[in-house]
PDB file of C-alpha atoms in Angstrom:
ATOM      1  CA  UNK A   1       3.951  -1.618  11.237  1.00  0.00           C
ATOM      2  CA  UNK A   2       1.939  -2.160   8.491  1.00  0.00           C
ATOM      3  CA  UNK A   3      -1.552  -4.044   8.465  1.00  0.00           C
ATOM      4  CA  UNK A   4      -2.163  -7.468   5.914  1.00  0.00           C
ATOM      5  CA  UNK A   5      -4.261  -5.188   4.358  1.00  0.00           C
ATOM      6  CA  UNK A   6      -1.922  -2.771   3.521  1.00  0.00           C
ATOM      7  CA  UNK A   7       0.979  -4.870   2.374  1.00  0.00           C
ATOM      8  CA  UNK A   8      -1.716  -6.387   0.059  1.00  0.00           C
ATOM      9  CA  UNK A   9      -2.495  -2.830  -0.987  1.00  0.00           C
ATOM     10  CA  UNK A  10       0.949  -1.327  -1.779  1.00  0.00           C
ATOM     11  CA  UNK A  11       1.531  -4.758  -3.542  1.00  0.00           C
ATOM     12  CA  UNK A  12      -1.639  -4.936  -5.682  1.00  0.00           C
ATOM     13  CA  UNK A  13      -1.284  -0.755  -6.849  1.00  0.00           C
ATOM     14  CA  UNK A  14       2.329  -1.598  -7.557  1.00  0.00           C
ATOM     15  CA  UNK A  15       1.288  -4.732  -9.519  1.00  0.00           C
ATOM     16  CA  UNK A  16      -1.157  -2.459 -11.455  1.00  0.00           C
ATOM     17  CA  UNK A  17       1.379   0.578 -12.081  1.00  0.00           C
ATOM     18  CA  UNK A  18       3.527  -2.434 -13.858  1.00  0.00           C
ATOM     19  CA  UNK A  19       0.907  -3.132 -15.908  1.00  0.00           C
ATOM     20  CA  UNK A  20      -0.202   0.255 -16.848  1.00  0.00           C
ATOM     21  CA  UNK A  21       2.668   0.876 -17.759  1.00  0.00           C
ATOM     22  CA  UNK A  22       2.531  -1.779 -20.569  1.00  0.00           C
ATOM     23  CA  UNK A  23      -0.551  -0.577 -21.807  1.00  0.00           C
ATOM     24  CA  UNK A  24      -2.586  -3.083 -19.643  1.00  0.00           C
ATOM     25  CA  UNK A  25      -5.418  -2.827 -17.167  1.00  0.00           C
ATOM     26  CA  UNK A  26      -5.501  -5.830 -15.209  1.00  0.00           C
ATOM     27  CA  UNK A  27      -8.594  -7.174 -13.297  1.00  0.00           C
ATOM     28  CA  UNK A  28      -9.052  -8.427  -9.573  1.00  0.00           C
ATOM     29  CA  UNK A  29      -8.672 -11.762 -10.218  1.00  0.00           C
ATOM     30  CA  UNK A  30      -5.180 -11.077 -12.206  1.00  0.00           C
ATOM     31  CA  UNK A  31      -4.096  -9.105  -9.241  1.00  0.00           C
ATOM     32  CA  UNK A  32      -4.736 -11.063  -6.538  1.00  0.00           C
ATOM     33  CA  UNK A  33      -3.074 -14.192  -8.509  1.00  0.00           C
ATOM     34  CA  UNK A  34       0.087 -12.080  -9.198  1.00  0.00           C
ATOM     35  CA  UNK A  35       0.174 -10.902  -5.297  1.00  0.00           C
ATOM     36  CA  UNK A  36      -0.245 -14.448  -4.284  1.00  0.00           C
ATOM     37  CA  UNK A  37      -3.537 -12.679  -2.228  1.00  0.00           C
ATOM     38  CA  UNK A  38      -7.392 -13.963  -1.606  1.00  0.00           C
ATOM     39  CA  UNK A  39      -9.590 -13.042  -4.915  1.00  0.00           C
ATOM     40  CA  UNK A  40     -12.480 -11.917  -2.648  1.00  0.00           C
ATOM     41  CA  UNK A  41      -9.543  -9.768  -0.293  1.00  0.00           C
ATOM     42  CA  UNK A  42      -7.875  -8.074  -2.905  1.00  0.00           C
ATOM     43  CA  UNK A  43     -11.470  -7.277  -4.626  1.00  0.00           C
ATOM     44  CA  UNK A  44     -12.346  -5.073  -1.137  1.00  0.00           C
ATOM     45  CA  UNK A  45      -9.115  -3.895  -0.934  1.00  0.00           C
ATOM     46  CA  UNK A  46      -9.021  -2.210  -4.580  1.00  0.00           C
ATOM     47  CA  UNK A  47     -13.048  -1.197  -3.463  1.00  0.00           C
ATOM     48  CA  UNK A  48     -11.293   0.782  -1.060  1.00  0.00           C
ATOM     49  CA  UNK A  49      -8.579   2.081  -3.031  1.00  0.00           C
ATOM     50  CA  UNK A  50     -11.336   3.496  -5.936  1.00  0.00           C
ATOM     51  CA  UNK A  51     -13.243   4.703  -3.433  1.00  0.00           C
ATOM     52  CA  UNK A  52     -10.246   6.711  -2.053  1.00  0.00           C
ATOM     53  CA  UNK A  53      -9.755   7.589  -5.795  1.00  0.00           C
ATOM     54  CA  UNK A  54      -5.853   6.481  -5.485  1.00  0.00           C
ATOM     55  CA  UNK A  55      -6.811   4.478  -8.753  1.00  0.00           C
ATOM     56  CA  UNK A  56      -9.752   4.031 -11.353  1.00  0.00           C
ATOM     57  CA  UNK A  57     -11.686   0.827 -12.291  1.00  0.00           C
ATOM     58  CA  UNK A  58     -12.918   1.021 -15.750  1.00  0.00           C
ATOM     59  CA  UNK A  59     -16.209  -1.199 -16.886  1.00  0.00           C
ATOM     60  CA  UNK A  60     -16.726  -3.342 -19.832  1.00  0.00           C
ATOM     61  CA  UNK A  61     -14.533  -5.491 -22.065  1.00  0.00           C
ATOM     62  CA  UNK A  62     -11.397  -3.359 -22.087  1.00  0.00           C
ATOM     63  CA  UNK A  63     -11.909  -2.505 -18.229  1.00  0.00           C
ATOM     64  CA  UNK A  64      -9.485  -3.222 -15.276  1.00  0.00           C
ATOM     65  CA  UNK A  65      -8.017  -0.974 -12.944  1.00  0.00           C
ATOM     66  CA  UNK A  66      -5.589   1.723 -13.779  1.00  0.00           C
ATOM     67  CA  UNK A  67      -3.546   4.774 -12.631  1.00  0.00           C
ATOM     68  CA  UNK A  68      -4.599   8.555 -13.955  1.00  0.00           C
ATOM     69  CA  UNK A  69      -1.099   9.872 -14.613  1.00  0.00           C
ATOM     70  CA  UNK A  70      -2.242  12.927 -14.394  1.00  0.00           C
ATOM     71  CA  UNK A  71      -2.747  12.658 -10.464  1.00  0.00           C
ATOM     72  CA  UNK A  72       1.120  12.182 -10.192  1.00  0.00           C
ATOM     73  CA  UNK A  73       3.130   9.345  -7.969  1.00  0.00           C
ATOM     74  CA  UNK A  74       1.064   8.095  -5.285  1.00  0.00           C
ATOM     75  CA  UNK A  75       2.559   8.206  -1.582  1.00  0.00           C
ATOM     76  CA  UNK A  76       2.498   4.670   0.459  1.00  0.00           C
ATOM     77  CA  UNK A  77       1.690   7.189   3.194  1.00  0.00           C
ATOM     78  CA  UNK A  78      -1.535   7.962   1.234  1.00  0.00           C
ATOM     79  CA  UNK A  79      -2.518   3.946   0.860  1.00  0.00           C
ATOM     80  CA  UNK A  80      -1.607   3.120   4.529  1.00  0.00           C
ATOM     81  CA  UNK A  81      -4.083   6.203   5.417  1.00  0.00           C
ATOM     82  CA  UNK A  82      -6.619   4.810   3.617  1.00  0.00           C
ATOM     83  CA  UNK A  83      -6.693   1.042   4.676  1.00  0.00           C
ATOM     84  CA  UNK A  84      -5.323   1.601   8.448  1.00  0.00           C
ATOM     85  CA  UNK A  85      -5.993   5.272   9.204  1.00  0.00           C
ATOM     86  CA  UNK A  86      -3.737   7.573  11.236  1.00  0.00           C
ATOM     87  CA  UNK A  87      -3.323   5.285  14.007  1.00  0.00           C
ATOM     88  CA  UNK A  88      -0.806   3.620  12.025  1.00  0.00           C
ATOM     89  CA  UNK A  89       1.277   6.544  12.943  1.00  0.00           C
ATOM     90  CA  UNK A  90       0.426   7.235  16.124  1.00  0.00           C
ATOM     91  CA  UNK A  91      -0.142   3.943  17.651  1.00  0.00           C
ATOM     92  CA  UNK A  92       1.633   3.207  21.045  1.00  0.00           C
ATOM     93  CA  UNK A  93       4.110   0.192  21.143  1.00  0.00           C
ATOM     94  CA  UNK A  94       2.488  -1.195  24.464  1.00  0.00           C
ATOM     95  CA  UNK A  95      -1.161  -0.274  23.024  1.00  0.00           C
ATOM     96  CA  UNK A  96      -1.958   2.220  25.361  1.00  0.00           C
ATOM     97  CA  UNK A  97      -4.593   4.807  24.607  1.00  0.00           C
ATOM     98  CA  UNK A  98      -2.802   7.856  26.119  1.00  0.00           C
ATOM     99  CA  UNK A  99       0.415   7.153  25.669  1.00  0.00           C
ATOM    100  CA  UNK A 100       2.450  10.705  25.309  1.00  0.00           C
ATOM    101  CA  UNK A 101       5.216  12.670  26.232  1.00  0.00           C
ATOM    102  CA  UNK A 102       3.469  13.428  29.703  1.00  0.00           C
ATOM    103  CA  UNK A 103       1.854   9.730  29.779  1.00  0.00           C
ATOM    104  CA  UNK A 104       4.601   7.149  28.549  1.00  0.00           C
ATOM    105  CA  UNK A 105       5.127   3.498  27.871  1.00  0.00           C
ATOM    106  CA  UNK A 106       8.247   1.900  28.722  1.00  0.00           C
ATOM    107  CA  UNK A 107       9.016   1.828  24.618  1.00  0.00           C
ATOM    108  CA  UNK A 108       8.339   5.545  24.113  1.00  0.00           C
ATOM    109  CA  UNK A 109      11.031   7.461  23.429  1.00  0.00           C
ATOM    110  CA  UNK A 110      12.371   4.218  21.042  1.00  0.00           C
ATOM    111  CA  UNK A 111       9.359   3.510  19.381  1.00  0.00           C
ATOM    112  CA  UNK A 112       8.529   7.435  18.631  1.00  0.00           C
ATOM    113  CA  UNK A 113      11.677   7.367  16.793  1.00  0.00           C
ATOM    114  CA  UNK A 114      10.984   4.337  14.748  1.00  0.00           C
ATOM    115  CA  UNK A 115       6.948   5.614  13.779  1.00  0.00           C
ATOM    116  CA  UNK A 116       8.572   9.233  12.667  1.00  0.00           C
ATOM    117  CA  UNK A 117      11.396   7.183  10.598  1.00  0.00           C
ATOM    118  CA  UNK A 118       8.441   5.040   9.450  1.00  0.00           C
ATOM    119  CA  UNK A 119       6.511   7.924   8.143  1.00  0.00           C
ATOM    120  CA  UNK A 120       9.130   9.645   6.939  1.00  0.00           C
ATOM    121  CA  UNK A 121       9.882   7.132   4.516  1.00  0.00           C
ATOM    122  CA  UNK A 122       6.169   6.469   3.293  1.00  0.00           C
ATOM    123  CA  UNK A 123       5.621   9.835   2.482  1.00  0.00           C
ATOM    124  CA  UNK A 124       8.633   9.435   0.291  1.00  0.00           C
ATOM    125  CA  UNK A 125       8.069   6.421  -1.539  1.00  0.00           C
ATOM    126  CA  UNK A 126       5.624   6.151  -3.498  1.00  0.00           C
ATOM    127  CA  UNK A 127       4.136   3.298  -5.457  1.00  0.00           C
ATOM    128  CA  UNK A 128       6.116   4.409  -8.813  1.00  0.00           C
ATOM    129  CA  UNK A 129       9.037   4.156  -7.347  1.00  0.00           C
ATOM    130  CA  UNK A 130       8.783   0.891  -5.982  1.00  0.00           C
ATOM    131  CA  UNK A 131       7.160  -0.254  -9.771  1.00  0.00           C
ATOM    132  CA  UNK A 132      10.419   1.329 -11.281  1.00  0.00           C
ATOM    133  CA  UNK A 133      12.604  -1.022  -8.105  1.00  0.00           C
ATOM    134  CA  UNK A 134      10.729  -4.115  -9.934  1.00  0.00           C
ATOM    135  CA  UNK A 135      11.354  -3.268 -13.339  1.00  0.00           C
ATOM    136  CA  UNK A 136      14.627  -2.449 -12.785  1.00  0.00           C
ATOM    137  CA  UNK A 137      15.463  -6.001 -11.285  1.00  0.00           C
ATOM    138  CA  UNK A 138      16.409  -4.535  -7.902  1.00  0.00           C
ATOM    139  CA  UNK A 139      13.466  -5.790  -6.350  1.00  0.00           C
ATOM    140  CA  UNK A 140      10.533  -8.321  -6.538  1.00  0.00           C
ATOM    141  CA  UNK A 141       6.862  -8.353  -6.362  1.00  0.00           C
ATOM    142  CA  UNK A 142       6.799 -11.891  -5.085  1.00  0.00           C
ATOM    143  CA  UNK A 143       8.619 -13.771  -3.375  1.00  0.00           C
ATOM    144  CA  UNK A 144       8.704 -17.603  -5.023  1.00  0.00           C
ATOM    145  CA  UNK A 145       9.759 -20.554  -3.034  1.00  0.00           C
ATOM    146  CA  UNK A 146      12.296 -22.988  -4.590  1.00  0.00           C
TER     147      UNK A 146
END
């Protein structure tokens, strides 16, 4: 359900929360290494993400990108909005452009259910608490092949 885009996002801002959280403001190029993710995609990616003001990119020598705490935990619902849109939530299974109650696709009824359960969830996960799954050892970042 999710764009390439957005998996990259919600990986990179987790990688980042990580690092804040160790005092550390990590670049582009440190990001998209640690997400196993294209330098130049992850750079338009965080663009985005600034712009959006979901995080901060600081200039200079001790720059990098960081989280304002004082903003609070940031919902994946929020990130997906702002890389994919709405439509990410609305979308029709078949790709129809009126798809509705009135107007359906044969995966309808089905697929509603999944996109509600889908944003359900993403508006109560946020990036934190995936960070805290990581550092917690209950989940990974990355996954590297043996």
């Amino acid at each position: 359900m999710l764009s390439k885009s957005a998996e990259y996002a919600i990986r990179a801002l987790v990688y980042i929360q990580m690092q804040n959280w160790e005092g550390k403001r990590p670049g582009y190029r440190q990001v998209a290494r640690e997400i196993d993710s294209p330098e130049h995609f992850t750079a338009k990616i965080l663009q985005i993400m600034t712009r959006f003001s979901l995080i901060y990119s600081l200039k200079g020598r001790n720059g990098g990108f960081t989280f304002d705490e004082q903003d609070g935990p940031l919902k994946l619902y929020r990130v997906i909005v702002a890389i994919d849109g709405e439509k990410s939530f609305t979308r029709c299974s078949f790709g129809f452009k009126n798809c509705d109650a009135t107007n359906k696709c044969p995966l309808h009824d089905e697929f509603s259910k999944i996109r509600d359960n889908f944003a359900e969830m993403v508006n109560n996960e946020t990036i934190q608490s995936l960070a805290q799954r990581i550092k917690a050892g209950e989940a990974v970042l990355t996954q590297k092949i043996h």
